[in-house]
Short mmCIF file of C-alpha atoms in Angstrom, two decimals:
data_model
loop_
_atom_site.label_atom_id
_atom_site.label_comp_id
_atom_site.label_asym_id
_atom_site.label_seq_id
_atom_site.Cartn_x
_atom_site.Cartn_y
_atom_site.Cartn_z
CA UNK A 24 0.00 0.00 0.00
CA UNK A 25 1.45 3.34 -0.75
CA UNK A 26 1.87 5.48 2.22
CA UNK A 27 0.79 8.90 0.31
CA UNK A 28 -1.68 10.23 -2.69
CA UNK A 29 0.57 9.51 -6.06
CA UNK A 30 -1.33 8.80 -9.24
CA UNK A 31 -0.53 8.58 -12.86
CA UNK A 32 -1.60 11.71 -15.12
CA UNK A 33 -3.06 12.82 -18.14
CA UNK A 34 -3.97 15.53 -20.67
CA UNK A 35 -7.20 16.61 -18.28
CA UNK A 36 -4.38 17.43 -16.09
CA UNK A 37 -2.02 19.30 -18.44
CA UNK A 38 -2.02 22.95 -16.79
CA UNK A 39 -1.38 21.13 -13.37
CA UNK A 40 1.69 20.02 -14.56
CA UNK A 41 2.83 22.79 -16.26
CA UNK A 42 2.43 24.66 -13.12
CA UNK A 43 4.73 22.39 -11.56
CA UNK A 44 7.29 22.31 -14.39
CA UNK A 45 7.40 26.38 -14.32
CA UNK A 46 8.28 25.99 -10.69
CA UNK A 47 11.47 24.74 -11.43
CA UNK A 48 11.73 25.39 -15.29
CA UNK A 49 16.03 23.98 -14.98
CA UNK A 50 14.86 20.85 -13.45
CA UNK A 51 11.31 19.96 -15.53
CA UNK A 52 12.93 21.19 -18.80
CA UNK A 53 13.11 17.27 -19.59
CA UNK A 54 9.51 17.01 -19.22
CA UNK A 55 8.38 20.21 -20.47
CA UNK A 56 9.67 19.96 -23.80
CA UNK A 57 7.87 16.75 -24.47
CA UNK A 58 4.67 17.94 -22.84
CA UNK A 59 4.64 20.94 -25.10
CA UNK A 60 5.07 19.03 -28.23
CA UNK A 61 3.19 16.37 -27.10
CA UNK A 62 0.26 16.58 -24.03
CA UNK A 63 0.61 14.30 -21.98
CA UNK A 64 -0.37 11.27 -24.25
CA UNK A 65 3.17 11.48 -25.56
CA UNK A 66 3.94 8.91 -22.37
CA UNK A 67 2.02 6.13 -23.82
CA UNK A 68 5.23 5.17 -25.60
CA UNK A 69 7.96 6.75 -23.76
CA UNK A 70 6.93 6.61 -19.94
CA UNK A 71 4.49 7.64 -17.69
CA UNK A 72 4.15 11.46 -15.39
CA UNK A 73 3.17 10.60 -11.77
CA UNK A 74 1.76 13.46 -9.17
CA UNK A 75 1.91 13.64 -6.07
CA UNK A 76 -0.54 15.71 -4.03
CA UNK A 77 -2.96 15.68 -1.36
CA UNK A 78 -6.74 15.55 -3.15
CA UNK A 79 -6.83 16.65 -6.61
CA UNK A 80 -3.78 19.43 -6.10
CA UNK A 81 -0.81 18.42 -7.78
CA UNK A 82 2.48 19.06 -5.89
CA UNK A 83 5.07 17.30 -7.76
CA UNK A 84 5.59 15.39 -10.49
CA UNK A 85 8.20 12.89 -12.03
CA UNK A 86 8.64 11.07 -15.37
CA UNK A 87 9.63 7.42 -15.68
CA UNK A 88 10.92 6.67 -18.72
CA UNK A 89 14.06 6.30 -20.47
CA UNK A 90 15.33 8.61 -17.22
CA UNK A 91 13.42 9.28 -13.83
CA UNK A 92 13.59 12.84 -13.53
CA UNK A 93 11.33 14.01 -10.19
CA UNK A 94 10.50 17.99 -9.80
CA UNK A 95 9.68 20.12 -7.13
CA UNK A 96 9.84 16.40 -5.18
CA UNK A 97 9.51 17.25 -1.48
CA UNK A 98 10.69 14.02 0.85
CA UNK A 99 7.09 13.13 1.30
CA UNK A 100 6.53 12.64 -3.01
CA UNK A 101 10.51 11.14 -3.06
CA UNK A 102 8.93 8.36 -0.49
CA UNK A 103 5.74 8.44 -2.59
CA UNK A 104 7.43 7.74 -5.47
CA UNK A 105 10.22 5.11 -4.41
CA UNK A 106 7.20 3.19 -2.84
CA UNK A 107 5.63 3.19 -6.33
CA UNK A 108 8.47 2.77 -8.22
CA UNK A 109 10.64 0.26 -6.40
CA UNK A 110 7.37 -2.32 -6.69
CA UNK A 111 8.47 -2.43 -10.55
CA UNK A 112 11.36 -3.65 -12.25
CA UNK A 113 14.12 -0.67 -13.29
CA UNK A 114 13.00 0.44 -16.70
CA UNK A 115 15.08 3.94 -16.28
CA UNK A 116 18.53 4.26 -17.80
CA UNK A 117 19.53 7.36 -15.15
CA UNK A 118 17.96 8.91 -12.42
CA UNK A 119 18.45 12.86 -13.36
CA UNK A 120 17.32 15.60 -11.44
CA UNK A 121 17.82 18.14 -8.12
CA UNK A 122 20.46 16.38 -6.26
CA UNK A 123 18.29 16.03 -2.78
CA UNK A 124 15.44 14.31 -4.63
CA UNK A 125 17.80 12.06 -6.75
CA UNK A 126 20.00 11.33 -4.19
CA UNK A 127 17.00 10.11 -1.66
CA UNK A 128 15.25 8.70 -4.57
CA UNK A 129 18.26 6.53 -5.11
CA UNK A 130 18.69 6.01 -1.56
CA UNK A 131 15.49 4.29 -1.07
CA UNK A 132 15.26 2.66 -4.64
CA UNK A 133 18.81 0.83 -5.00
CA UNK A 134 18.15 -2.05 -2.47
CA UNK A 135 15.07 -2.78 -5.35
CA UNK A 136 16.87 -1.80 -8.19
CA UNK A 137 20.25 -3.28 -7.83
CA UNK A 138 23.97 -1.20 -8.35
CA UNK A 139 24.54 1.48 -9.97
CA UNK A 140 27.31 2.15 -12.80
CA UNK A 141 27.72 5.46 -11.77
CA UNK A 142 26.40 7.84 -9.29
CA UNK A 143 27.14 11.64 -9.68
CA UNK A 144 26.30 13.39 -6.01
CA UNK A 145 26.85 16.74 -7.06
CA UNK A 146 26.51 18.84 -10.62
CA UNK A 147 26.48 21.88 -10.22
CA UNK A 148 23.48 23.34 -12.27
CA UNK A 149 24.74 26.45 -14.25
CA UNK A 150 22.57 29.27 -16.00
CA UNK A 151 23.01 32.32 -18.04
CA UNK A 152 20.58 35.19 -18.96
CA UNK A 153 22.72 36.97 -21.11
CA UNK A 154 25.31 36.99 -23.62
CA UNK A 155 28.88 36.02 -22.30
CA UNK A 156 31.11 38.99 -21.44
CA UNK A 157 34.13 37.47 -23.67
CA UNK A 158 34.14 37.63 -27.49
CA UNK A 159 32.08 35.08 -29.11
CA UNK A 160 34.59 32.20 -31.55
CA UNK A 161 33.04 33.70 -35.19
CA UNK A 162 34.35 29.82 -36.30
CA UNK A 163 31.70 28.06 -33.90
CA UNK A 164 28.32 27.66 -36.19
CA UNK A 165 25.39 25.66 -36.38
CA UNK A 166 26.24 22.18 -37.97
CA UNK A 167 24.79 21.34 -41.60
CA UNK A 168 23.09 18.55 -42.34
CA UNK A 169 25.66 17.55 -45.14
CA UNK A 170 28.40 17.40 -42.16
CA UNK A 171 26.41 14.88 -40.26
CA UNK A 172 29.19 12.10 -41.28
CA UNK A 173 32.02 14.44 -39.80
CA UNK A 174 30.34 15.32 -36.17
CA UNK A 175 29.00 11.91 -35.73
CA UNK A 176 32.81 10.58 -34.63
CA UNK A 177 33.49 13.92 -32.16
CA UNK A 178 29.62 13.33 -30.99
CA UNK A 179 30.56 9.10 -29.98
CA UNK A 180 33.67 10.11 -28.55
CA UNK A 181 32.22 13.12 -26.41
CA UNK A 182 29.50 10.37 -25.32
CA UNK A 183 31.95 7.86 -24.06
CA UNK A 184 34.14 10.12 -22.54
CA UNK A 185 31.76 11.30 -20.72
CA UNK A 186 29.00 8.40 -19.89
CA UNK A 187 31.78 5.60 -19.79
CA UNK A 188 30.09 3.28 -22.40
CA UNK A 189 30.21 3.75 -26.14
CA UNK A 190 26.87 4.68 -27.96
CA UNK A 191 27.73 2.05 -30.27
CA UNK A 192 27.31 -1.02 -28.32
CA UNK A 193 22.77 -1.32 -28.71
CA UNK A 194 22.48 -0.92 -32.65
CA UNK A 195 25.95 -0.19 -33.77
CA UNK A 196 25.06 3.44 -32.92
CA UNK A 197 22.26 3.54 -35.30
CA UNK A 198 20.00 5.09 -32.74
CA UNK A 199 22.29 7.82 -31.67
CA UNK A 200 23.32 8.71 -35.01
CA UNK A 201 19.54 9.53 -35.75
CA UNK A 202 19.45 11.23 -32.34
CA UNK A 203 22.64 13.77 -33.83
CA UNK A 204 20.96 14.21 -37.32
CA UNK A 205 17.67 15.27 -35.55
CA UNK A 206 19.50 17.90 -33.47
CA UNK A 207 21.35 19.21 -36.69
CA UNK A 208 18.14 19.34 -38.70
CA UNK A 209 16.79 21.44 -35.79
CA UNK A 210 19.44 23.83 -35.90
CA UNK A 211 20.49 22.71 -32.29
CA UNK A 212 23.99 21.61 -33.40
CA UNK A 213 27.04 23.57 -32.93
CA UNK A 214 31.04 23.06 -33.81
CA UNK A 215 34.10 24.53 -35.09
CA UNK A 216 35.74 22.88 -37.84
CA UNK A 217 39.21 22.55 -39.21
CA UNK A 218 38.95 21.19 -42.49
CA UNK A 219 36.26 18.43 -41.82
CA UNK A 220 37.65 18.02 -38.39
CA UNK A 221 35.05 18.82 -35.83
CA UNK A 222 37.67 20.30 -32.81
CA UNK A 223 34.57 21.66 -30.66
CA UNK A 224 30.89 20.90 -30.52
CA UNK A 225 28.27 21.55 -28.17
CA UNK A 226 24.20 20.70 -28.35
CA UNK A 227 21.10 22.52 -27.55
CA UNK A 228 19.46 18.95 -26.00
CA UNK A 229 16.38 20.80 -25.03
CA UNK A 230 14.02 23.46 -25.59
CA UNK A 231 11.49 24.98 -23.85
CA UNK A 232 9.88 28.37 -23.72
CA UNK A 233 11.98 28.82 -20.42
CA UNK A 234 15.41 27.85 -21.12
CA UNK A 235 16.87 25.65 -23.62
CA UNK A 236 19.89 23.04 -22.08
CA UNK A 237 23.21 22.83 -23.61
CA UNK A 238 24.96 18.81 -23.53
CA UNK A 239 27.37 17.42 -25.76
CA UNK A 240 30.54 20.21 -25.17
CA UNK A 241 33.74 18.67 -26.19
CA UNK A 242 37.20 19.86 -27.16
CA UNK A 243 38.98 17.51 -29.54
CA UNK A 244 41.66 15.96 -26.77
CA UNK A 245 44.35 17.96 -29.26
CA UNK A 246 43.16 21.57 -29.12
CA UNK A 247 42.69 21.60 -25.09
CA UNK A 248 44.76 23.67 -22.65
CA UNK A 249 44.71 26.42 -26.23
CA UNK A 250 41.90 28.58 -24.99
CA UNK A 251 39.38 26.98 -27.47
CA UNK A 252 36.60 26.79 -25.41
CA UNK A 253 35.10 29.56 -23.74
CA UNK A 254 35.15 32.11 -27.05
CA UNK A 255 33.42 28.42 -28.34
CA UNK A 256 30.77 28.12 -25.90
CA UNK A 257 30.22 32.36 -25.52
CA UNK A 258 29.46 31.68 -29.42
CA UNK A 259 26.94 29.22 -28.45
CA UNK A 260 25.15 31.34 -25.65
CA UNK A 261 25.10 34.27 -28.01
CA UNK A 262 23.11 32.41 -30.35
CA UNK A 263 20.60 30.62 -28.06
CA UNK A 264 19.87 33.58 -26.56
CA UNK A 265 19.60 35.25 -29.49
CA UNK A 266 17.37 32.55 -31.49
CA UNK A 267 16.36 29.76 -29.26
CA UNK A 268 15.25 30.44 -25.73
CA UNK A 269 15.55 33.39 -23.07
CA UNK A 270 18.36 31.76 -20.71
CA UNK A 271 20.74 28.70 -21.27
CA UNK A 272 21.19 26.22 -19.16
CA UNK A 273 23.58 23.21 -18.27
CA UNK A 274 25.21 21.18 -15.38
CA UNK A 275 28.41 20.02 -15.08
CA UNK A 276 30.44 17.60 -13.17
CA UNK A 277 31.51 19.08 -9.55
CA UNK A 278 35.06 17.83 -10.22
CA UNK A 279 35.85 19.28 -13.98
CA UNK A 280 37.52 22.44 -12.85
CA UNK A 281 38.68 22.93 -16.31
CA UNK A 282 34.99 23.55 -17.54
CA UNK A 283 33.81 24.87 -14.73
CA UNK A 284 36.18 27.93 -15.17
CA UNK A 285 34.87 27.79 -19.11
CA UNK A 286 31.51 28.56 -17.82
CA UNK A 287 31.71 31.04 -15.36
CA UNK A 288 34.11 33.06 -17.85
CA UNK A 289 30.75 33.01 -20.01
CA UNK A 290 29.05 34.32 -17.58
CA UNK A 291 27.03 31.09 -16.28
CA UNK A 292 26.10 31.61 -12.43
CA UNK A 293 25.01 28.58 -10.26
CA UNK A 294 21.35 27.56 -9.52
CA UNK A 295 21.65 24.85 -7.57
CA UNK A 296 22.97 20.89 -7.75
CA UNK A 297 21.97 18.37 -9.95
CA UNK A 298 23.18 14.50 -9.20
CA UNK A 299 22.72 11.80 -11.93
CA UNK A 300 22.50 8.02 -11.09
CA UNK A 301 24.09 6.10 -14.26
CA UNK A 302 22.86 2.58 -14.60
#
C-alpha cells in the first residue's frame, strides 16, 4: 500500500503540470519539452508522469521513462514515489534531477533496483541570462546537415568520454546517429571545424519556452589547454539567446575544474545541484 496520494496523469491534467514544471523550469525542462510538443499522451510510448498531491492538487511530479527525472519532489513525493516505483522492475537508464530528490530517490530505490554504474552526487546546475562577457569564436556555427558524417565521430567520442560506455554497443550506434541528425536538422547543433575536423561541438538537448539546455561540449583531446573553449561556448550562448530560448542552461560535473572555469568566464552563475544516477 502506498503510504501517500501519487497517481498517474493525463492531458485533463495538463495545466497542473505545467504549473509544476514552471516551478522549477532547470529541473522539468526534460519534461516540459515533451509535454509541449506532445500533451501528456506522448507517455504512452515513452513513460508515464506521476503526481503527487494531497486531493486533486498536484504538488510534484516525475517522469519514468528512459530517465526518472522528479521535480519540485519534497521528501514526502521522493517516499511516494520510491514506494511506487521500487514495486516495478528498473525500466530507467539514469535517475536525473535536483540532487536532494535524486540522491534520496536513489537512496530508497537501489536495495530494489540493484547497483549502480555510476552515481554523480553533485553537478552543479549552471545558468546564463545573457550573452557572455568574452568575445564570441566567429568559427563556432550551427552544424549542416551535409556534415552529419564528420560530427558523428566527435559526438561518440564526447558520449563515451563522458557516460563511460560507447553509444555504439545497442544498434551499432544507429540510434544515436539519428538522435545527432535530428539535433542538426533542428538547428540545435554547434562546432568549429578545421577542415572536416570537428575540434569543438556543443548541443542545444532541449528546448522549452523557459530555457533551452546545452549537452554534448567537447574539445577535440588535441586543441585543449589552447583557450578553445570559452570564445566556443560564448558563441553558443550568443546564439541561443539570441534565437532559441531566453536563458541557457547546463550542469556540469563538480570535479571538472577545467569547464567549470569555461563557464563562469561566459558568464554562467550557479542555480543549484543536480546528481545523476548512471545505470
Amino acid at each position: 500500500m502506498l503510504t501517500v496520494p501519487i497517481r498517474q496523469l493525463g492531458e485533463s491534467e495538463r495545466a497542473a503540470v505545467e504549473r509544476i514544471l514552471d516551478q522549477d523550469p532547470y529541473a522539468g525542462a526534460q519534461i516540459a519539452e515533451r509535454v509541449a510538443a506532445h500533451g501528456l499522451n506522448w507517455w504512452r510510448s515513452d513513460g508515464r508522469i506521476y503526481g503527487y498531491g494531497t486531493g486533486r492538487r498536484v504538488e510534484s511530479v516525475c517522469w519514468s521513462g528512459a530517465h526518472l527525472v522528479p521535480v519540485c519532489a519534497t521528501p514526502a513525493a521522493v517516499t511516494a514515489y520510491a514506494d511506487l516505483l521500487g514495486a516495478e522492475p528498473r525500466i530507467c537508464s539514469s535517475i536525473i534531477g535536483r540532487a536532494d530528490a535524486v540522491l534520496e530517490l536513489w537512496d530508497r530505490l537501489g536495495g530494489h533496483w540493484g547497483p549502480a554504474r555510476d552515481v554523480r552526487p553533485h553537478q552543479p546546475l549552471l545558468v546564463a541570462d545573457r550573452e557572455a562577457p568574452i568575445v564570441a569564436d566567429p568559427q563556432v556555427r550551427l552544424v549542416k546537415l551535409g556534415e552529419v558524417d564528420q560530427l558523428f565521430p566527435a559526438a561518440v567520442a564526447m558520449y563515451t568520454e563522458e557516460v563511460g560506455v560507447s553509444p555504439l554497443l545497442d544498434d551499432g550506434g544507429r540510434g544515436y546517429r539519428r538522435r545527432i541528425a535530428d539535433l542538426v536538422r533542428a538547428k540545435r547543433a554547434y562546432a568549429r571545424f578545421v577542415g572536416d575536423r570537428v575540434v569543438f561541438k556543443a548541443e542545444l538537448a532541449i528546448v522549452t519556452r523557459r530555457t533551452t539546455q546545452v549537452q554534448g561540449v567537447w574539445v577535440d583531446p588535441e586543441y585543449r589547454g589552447r583557450g578553445l573553449a570559452a570564445g566556443a561556448m560564448a558563441a553558443v550562448v550568443r546564439d541561443a539567446l539570441r534565437r532559441v530560448a531566453p536563458t541557457v542552461s547546463l550542469y556540469v560535473n563538480d570535479y571538472n575544474t577545467p569547464a567549470r572555469r569555461v563557464y563562469a568566464r561566459c558568464g554562467f552563475v550557479p542555480n543549484g545541484s543536480f546528481a545523476t544516477v548512471l545505470f
